[in-house]
PDB file of C-alpha atoms and ligand atoms in Angstrom:
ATOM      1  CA  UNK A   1       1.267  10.976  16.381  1.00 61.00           C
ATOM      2  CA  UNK A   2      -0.963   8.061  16.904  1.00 85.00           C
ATOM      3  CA  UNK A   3      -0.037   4.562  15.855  1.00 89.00           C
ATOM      4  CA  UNK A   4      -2.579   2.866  13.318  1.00 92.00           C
ATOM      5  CA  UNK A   5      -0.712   0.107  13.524  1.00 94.00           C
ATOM      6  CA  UNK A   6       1.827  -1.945  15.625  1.00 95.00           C
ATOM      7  CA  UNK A   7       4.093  -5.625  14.723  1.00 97.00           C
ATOM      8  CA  UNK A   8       5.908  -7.413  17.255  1.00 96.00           C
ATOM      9  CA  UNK A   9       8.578  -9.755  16.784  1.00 97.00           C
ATOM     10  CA  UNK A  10       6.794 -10.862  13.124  1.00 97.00           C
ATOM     11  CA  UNK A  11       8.249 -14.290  12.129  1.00 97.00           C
ATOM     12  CA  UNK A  12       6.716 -16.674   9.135  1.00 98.00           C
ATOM     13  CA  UNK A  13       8.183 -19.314   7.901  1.00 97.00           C
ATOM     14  CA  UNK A  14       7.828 -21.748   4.548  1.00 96.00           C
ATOM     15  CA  UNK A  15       9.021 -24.834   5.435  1.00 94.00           C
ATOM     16  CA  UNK A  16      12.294 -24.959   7.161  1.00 93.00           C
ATOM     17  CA  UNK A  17      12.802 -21.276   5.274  1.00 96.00           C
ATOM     18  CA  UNK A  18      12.145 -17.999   7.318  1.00 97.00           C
ATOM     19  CA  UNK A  19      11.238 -15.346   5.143  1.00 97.00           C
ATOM     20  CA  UNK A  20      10.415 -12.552   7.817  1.00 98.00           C
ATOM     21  CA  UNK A  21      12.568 -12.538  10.909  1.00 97.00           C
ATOM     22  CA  UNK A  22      11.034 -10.851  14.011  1.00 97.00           C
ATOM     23  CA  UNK A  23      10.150  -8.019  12.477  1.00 97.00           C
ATOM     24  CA  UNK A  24       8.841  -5.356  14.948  1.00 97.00           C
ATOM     25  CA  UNK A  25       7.457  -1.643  13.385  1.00 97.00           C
ATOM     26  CA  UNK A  26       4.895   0.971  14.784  1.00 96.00           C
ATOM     27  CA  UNK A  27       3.129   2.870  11.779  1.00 96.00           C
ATOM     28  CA  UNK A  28       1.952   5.780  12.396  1.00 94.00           C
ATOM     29  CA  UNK A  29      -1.589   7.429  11.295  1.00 92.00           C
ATOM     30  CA  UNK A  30      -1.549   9.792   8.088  1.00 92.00           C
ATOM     31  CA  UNK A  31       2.289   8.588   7.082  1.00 95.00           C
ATOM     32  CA  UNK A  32       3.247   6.705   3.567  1.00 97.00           C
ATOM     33  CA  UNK A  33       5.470   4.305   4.527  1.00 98.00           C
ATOM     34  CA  UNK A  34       7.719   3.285   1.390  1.00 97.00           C
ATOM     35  CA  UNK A  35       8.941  -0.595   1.824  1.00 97.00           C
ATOM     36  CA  UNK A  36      11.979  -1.104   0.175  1.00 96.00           C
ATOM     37  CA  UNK A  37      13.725  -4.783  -0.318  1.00 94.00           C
ATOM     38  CA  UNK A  38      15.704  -7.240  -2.633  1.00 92.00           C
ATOM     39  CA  UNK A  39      13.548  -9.671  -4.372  1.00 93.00           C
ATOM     40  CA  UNK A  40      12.650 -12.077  -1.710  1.00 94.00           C
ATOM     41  CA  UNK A  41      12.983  -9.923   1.169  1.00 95.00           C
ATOM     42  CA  UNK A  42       9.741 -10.334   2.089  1.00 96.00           C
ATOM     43  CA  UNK A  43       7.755  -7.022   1.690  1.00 96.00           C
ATOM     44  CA  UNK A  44       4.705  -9.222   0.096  1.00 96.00           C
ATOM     45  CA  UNK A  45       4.937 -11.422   3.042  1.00 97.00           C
ATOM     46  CA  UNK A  46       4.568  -8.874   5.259  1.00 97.00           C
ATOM     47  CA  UNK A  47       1.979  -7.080   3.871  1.00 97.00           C
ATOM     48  CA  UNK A  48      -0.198 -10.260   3.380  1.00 96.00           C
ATOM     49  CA  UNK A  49       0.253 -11.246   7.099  1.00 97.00           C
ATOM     50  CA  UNK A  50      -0.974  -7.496   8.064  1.00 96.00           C
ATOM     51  CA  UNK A  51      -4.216  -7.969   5.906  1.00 93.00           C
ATOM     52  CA  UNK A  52      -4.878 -11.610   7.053  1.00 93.00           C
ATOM     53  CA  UNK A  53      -4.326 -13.592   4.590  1.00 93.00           C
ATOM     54  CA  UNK A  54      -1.227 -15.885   6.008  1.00 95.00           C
ATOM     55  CA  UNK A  55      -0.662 -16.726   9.467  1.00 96.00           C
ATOM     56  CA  UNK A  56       2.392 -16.133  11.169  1.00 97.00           C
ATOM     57  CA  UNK A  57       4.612 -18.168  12.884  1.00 97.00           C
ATOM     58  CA  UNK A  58       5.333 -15.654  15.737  1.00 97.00           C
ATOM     59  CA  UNK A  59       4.626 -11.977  17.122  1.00 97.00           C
ATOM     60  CA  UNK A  60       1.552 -10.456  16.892  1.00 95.00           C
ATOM     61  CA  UNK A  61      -0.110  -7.610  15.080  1.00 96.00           C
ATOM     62  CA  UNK A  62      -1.679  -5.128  16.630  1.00 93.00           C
ATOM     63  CA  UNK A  63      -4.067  -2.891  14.833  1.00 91.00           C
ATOM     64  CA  UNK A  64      -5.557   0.430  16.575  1.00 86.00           C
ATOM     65  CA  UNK A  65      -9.070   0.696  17.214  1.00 76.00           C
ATOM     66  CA  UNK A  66     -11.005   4.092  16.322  1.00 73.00           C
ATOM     67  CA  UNK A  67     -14.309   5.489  17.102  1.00 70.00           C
ATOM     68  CA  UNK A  68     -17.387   5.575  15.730  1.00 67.00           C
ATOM     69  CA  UNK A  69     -19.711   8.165  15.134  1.00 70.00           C
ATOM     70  CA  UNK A  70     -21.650   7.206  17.988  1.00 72.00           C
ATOM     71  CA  UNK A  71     -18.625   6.668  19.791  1.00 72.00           C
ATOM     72  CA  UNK A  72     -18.255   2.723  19.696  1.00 74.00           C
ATOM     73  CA  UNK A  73     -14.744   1.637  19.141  1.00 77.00           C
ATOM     74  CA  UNK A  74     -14.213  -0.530  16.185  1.00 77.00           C
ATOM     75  CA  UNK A  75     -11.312  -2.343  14.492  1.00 80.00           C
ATOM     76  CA  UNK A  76      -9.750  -0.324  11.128  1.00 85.00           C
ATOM     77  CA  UNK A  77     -10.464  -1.449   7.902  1.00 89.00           C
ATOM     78  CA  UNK A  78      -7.819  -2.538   5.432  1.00 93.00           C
ATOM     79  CA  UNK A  79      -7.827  -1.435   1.551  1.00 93.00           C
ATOM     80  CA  UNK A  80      -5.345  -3.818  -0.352  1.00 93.00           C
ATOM     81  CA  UNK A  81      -3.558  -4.231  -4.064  1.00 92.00           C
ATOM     82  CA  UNK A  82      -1.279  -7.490  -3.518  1.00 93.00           C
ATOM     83  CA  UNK A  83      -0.905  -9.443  -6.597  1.00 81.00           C
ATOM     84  CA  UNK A  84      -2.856  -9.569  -8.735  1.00 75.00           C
ATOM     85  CA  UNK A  85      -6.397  -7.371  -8.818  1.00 73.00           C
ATOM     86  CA  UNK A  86      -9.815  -9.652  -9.548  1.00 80.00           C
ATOM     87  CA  UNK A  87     -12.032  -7.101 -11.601  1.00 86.00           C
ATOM     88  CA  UNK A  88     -14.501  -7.968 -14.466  1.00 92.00           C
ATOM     89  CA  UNK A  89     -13.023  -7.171 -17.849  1.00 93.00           C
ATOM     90  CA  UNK A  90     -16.383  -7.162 -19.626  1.00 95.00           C
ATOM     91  CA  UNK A  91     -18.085  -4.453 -16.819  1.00 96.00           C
ATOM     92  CA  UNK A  92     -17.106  -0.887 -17.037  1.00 96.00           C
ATOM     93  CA  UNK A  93     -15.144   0.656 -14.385  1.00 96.00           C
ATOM     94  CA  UNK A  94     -18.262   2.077 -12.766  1.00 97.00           C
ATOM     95  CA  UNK A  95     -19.814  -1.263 -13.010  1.00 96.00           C
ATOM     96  CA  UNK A  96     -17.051  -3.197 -10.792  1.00 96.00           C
ATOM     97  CA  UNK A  97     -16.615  -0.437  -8.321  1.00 96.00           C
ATOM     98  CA  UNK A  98     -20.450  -1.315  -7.767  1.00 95.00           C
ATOM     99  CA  UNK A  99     -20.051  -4.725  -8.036  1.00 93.00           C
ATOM    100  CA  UNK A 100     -17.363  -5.085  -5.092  1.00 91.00           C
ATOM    101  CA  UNK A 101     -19.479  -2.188  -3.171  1.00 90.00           C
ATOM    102  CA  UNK A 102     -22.827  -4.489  -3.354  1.00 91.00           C
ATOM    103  CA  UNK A 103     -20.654  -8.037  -2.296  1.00 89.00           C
ATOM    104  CA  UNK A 104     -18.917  -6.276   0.744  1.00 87.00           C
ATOM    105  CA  UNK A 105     -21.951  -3.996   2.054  1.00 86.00           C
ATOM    106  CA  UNK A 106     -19.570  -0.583   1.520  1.00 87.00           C
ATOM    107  CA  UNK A 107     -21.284   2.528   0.610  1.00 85.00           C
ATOM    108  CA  UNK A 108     -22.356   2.282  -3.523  1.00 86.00           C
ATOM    109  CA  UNK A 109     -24.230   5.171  -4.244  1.00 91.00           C
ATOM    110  CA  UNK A 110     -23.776   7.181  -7.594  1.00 93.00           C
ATOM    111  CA  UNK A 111     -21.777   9.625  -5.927  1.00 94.00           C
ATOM    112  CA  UNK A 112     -20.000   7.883  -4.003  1.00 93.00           C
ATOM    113  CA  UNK A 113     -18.538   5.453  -6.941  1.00 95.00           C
ATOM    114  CA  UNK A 114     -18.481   8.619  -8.619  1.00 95.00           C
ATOM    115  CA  UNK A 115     -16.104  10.174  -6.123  1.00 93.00           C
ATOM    116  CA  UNK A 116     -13.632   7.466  -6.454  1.00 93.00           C
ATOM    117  CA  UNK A 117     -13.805   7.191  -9.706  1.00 95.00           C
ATOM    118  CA  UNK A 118     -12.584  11.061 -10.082  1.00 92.00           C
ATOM    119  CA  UNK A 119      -9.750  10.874  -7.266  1.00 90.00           C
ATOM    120  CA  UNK A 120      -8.302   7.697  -9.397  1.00 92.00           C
ATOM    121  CA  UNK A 121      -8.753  10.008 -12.604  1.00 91.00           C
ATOM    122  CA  UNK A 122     -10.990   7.854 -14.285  1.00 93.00           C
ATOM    123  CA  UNK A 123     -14.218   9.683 -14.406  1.00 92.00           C
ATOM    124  CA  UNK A 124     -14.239  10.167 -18.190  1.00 93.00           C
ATOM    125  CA  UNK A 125     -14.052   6.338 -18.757  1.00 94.00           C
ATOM    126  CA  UNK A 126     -16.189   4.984 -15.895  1.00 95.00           C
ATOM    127  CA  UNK A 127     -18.724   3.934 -19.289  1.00 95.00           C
ATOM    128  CA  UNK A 128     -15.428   1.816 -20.914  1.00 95.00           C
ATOM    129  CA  UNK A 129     -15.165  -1.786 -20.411  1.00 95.00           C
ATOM    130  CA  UNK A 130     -12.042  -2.783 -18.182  1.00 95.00           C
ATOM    131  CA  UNK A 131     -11.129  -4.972 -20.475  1.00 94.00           C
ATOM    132  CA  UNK A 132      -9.924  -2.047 -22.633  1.00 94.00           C
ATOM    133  CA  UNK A 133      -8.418  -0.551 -20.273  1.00 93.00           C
ATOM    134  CA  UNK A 134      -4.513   0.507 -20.898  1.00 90.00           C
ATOM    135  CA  UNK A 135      -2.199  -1.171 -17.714  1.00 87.00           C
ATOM    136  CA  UNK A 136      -2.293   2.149 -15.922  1.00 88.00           C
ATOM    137  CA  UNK A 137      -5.962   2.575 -16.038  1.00 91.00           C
ATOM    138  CA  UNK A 138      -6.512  -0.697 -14.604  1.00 91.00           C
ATOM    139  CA  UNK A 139      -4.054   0.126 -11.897  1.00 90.00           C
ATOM    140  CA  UNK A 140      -5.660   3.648 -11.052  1.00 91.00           C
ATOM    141  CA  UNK A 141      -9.032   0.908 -11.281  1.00 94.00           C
ATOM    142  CA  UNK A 142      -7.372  -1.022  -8.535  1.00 93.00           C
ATOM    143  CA  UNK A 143      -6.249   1.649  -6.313  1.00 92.00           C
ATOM    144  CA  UNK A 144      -9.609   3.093  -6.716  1.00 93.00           C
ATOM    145  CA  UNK A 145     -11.564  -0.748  -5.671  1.00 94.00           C
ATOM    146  CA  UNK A 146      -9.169  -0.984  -2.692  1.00 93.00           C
ATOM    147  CA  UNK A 147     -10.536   2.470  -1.611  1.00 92.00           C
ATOM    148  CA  UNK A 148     -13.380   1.318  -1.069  1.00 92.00           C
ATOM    149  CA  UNK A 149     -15.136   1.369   2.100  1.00 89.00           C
ATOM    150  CA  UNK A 150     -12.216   4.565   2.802  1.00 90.00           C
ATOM    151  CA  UNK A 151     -10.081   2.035   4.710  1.00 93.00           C
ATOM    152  CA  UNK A 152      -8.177   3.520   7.544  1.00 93.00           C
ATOM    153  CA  UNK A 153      -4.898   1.163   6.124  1.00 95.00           C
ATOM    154  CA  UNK A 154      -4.242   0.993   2.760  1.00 96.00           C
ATOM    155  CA  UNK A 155      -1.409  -1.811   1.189  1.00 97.00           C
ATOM    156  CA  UNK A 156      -0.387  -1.359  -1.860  1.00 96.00           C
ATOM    157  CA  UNK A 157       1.861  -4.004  -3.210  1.00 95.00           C
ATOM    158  CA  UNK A 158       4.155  -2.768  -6.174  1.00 93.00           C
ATOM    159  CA  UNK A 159       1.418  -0.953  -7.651  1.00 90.00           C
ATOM    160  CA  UNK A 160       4.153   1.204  -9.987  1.00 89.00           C
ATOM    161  CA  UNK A 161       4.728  -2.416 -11.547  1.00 86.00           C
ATOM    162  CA  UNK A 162       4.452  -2.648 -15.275  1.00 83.00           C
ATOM    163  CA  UNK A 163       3.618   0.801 -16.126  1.00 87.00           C
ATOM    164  CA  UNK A 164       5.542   3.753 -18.363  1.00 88.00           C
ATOM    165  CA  UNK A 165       6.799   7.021 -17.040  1.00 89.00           C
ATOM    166  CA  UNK A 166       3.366   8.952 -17.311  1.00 88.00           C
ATOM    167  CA  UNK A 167       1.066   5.870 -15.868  1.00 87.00           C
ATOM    168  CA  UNK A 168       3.850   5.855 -12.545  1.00 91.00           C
ATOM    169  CA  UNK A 169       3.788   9.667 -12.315  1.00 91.00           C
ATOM    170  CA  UNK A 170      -0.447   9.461 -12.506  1.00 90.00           C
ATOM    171  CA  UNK A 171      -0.690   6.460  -9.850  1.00 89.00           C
ATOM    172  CA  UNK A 172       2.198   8.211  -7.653  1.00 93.00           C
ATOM    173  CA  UNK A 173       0.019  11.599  -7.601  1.00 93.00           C
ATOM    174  CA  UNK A 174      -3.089   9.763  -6.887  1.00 92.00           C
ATOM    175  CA  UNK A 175      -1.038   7.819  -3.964  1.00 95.00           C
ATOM    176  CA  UNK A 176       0.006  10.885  -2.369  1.00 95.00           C
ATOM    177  CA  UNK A 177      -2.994  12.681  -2.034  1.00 93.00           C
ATOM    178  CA  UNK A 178      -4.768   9.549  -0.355  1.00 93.00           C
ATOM    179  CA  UNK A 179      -3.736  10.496   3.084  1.00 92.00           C
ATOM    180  CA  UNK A 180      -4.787  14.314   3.079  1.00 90.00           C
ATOM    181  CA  UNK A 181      -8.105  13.674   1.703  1.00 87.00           C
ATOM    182  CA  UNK A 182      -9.150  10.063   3.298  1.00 87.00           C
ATOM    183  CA  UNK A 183      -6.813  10.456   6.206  1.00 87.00           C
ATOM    184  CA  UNK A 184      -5.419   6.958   5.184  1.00 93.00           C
ATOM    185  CA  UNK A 185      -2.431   5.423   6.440  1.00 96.00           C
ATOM    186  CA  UNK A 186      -0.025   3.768   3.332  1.00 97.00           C
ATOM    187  CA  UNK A 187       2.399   0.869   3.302  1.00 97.00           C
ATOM    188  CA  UNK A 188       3.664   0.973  -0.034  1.00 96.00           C
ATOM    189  CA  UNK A 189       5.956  -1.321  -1.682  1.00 96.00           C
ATOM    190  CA  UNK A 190       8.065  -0.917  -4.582  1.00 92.00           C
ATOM    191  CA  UNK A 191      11.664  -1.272  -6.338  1.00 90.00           C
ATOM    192  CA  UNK A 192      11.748   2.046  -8.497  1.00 89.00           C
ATOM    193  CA  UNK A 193      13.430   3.589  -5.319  1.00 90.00           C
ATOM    194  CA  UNK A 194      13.689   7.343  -6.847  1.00 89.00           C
ATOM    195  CA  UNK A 195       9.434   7.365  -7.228  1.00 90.00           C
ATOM    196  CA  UNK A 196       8.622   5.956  -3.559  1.00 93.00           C
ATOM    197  CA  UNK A 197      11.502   8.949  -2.828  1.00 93.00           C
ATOM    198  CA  UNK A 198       8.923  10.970  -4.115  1.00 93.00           C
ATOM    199  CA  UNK A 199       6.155  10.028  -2.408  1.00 95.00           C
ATOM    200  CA  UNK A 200       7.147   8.094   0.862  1.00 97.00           C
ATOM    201  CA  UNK A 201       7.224   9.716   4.188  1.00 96.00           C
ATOM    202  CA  UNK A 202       9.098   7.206   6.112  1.00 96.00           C
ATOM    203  CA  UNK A 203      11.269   4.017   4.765  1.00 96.00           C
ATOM    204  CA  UNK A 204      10.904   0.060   5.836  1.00 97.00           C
ATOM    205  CA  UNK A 205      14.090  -1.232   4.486  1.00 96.00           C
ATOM    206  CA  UNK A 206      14.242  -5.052   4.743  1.00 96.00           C
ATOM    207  CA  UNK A 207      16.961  -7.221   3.364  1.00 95.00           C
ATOM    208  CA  UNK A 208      16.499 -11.551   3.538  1.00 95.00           C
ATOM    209  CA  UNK A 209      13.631 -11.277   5.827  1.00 96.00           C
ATOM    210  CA  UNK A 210      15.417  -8.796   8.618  1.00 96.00           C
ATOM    211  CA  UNK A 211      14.482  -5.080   8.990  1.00 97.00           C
ATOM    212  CA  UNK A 212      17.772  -2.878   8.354  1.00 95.00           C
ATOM    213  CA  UNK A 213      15.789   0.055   8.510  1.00 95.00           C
ATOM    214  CA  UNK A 214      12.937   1.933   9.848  1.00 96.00           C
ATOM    215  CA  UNK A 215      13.958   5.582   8.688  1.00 96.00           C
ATOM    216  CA  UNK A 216      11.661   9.000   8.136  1.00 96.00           C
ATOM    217  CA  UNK A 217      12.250  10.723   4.759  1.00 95.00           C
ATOM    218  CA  UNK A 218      14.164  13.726   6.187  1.00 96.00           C
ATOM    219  CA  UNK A 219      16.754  11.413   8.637  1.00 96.00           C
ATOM    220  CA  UNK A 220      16.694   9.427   5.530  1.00 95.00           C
ATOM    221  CA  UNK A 221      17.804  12.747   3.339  1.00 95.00           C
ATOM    222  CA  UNK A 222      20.282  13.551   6.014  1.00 95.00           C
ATOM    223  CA  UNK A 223      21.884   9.966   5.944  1.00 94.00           C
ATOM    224  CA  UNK A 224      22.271   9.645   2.567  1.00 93.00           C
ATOM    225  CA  UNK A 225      23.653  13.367   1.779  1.00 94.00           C
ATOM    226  CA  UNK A 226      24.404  13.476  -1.830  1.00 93.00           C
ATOM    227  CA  UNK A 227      24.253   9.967  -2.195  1.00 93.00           C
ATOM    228  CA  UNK A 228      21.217   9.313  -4.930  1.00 92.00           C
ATOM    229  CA  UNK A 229      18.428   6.882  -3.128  1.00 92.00           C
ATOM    230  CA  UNK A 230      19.376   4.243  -5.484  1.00 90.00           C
ATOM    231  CA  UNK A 231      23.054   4.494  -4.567  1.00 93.00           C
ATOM    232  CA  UNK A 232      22.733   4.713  -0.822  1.00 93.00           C
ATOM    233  CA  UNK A 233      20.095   1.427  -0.857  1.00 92.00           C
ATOM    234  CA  UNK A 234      22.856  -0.136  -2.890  1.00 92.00           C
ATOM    235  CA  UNK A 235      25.562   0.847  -0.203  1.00 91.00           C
ATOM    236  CA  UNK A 236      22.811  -0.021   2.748  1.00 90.00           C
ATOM    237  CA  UNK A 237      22.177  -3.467   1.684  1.00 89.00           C
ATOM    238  CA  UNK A 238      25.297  -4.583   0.654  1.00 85.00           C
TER     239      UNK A 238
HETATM  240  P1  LIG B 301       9.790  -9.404  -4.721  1.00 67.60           P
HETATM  241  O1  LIG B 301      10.481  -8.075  -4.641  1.00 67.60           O
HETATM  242  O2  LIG B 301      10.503 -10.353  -5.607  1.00 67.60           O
HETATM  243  O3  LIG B 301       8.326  -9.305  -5.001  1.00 67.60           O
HETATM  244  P2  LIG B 301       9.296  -9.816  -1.871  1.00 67.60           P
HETATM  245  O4  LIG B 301      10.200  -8.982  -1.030  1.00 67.60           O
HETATM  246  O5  LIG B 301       7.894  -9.344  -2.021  1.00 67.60           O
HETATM  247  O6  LIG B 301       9.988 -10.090  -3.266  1.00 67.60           O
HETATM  248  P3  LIG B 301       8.106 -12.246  -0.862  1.00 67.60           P
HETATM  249  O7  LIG B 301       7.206 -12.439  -2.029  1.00 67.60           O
HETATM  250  O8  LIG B 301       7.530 -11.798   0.403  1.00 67.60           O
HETATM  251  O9  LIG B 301       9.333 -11.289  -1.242  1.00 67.60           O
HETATM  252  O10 LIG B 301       8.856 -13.627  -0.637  1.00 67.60           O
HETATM  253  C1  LIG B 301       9.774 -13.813   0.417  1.00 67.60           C
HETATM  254  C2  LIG B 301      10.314 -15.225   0.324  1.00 67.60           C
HETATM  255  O11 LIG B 301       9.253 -16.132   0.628  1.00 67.60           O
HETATM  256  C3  LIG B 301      10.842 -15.606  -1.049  1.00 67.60           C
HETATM  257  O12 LIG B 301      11.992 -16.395  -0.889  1.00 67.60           O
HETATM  258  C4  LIG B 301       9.705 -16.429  -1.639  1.00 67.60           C
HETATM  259  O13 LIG B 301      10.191 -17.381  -2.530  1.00 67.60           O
HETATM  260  C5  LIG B 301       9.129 -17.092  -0.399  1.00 67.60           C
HETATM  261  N1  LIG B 301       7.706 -17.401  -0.534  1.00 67.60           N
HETATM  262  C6  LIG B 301       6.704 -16.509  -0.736  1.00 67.60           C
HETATM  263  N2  LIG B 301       5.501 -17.125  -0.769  1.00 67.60           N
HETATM  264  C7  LIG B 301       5.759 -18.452  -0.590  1.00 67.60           C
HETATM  265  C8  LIG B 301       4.932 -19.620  -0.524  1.00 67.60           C
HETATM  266  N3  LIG B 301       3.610 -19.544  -0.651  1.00 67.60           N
HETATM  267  N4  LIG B 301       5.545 -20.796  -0.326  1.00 67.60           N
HETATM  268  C9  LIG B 301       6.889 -20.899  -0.184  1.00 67.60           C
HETATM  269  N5  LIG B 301       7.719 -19.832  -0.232  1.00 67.60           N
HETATM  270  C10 LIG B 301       7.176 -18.629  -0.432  1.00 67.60           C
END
């Protein structure tokens, strides 16, 4: 399969503090990759330094280039949900898709804002405010404005965060049909170990800044036998 991505030797530092250690993946096209860590590990760290916006200290990144249409090779693009999401509280959900489409020159026609409104489930509301928006419909709102553009990389940073049992199974269904229809590659971060189970394909597992783990689901299944995933990441990073 082809890599989308590749990190070499990934090292930042705060300070005297290093909070990712030569960290060294390849990420592979059409794959959800579920990144798993104790607080602090440094899975935001990581994904901010893939999207640009820290510097590291050493390594390199190394994204793959794909083809155009008319066959020119250009650099992916990158879809991301780190921290927290800027929208517009008093403009619908229609209105800010627009909004970010007009600022960043993506496609913004009624369809297509239509389009991602319906794979985020929020076609019925795309009239309502944001502002009135439950926490789960602002999340499917987020997913949906880091679609934009149908980046070839999507990071989504804890996006299960802060919502009850029906808003994470809605967001995790939406997140797993991403690859199939955009042919999007996922890093996907998150502590409720038993949903990214669900929905991960392979497993970063980092503990104080080191990788332990780079692990598909199924060698992942056979490691942990009977083990639940909570138990065996408790065992792991012990
Ligand atoms: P959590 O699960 O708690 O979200 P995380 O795995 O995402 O944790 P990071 O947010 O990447 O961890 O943080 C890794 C380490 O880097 C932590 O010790 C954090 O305090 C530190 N850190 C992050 N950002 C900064 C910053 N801007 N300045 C100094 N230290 C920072």
């Amino acid at each position: 399969m082809e890599n989308i991505l590749e990190i070499n030797n990934l090292t930042k530092k705060y300070g005297n503090k290093t909070v990712l250690s030569s960290f060294s993946a390849e990420f592979k096209k059409g794959e959800i990759y579920g990144l798993v860590g104790n607080n602090g590990a440094g899975k935001t760290t990581l994904l901010k330094l893939i999207c640009g916006l820290i510097k590291p200290n050493d390594g390199e990144i190394k994204f793959a280039s794909i083809k155009t249409e008319d066959k020119r090779d250009k650099k992916i693009s990158i879809g991301a949900l780190i921290e927290s999401v800027g929208y517009f509280p008093e403009m619908t959900a229609y209105e800010n898709l627009k909004a970010k489409g007009l600022c960043l020159g993506y496609d913004c026609s009624k369809d297509t804002i239509n389009a991602l409104l319906n794979k985020v489930g929020l076609n019925d509301v795309a009239k309502k405010r944001v502002g009135k928006f439950s926490t789960g419909m602002k999340q499917r709102l987020a997913i949906a404005l880091a679609l934009m553009g149908e980046p070839e990389l999507l990071l989504l940073d804890e996006p299960l965060n802060g919502l009850d049992p029906q808003g994470i199974n809605e967001v995790r269904k939406i997140i797993a049909k991403i690859p199939q229809e955009l042919n999007t590659t996922i890093i996907l971060s998150s502590h409720i170990l038993d949903e990214l189970f669900k929905v991960a394909t392979r497993f970063i597992i980092l503990k104080d800044g080191k990788l332990l783990k780079n692990i598909s689901k199924n060698d992942l299944i056979k490691e942990k036998g009977d083990l639940p995933i909570d138990e065996y990441y408790l065992k792991l990073i012990k």
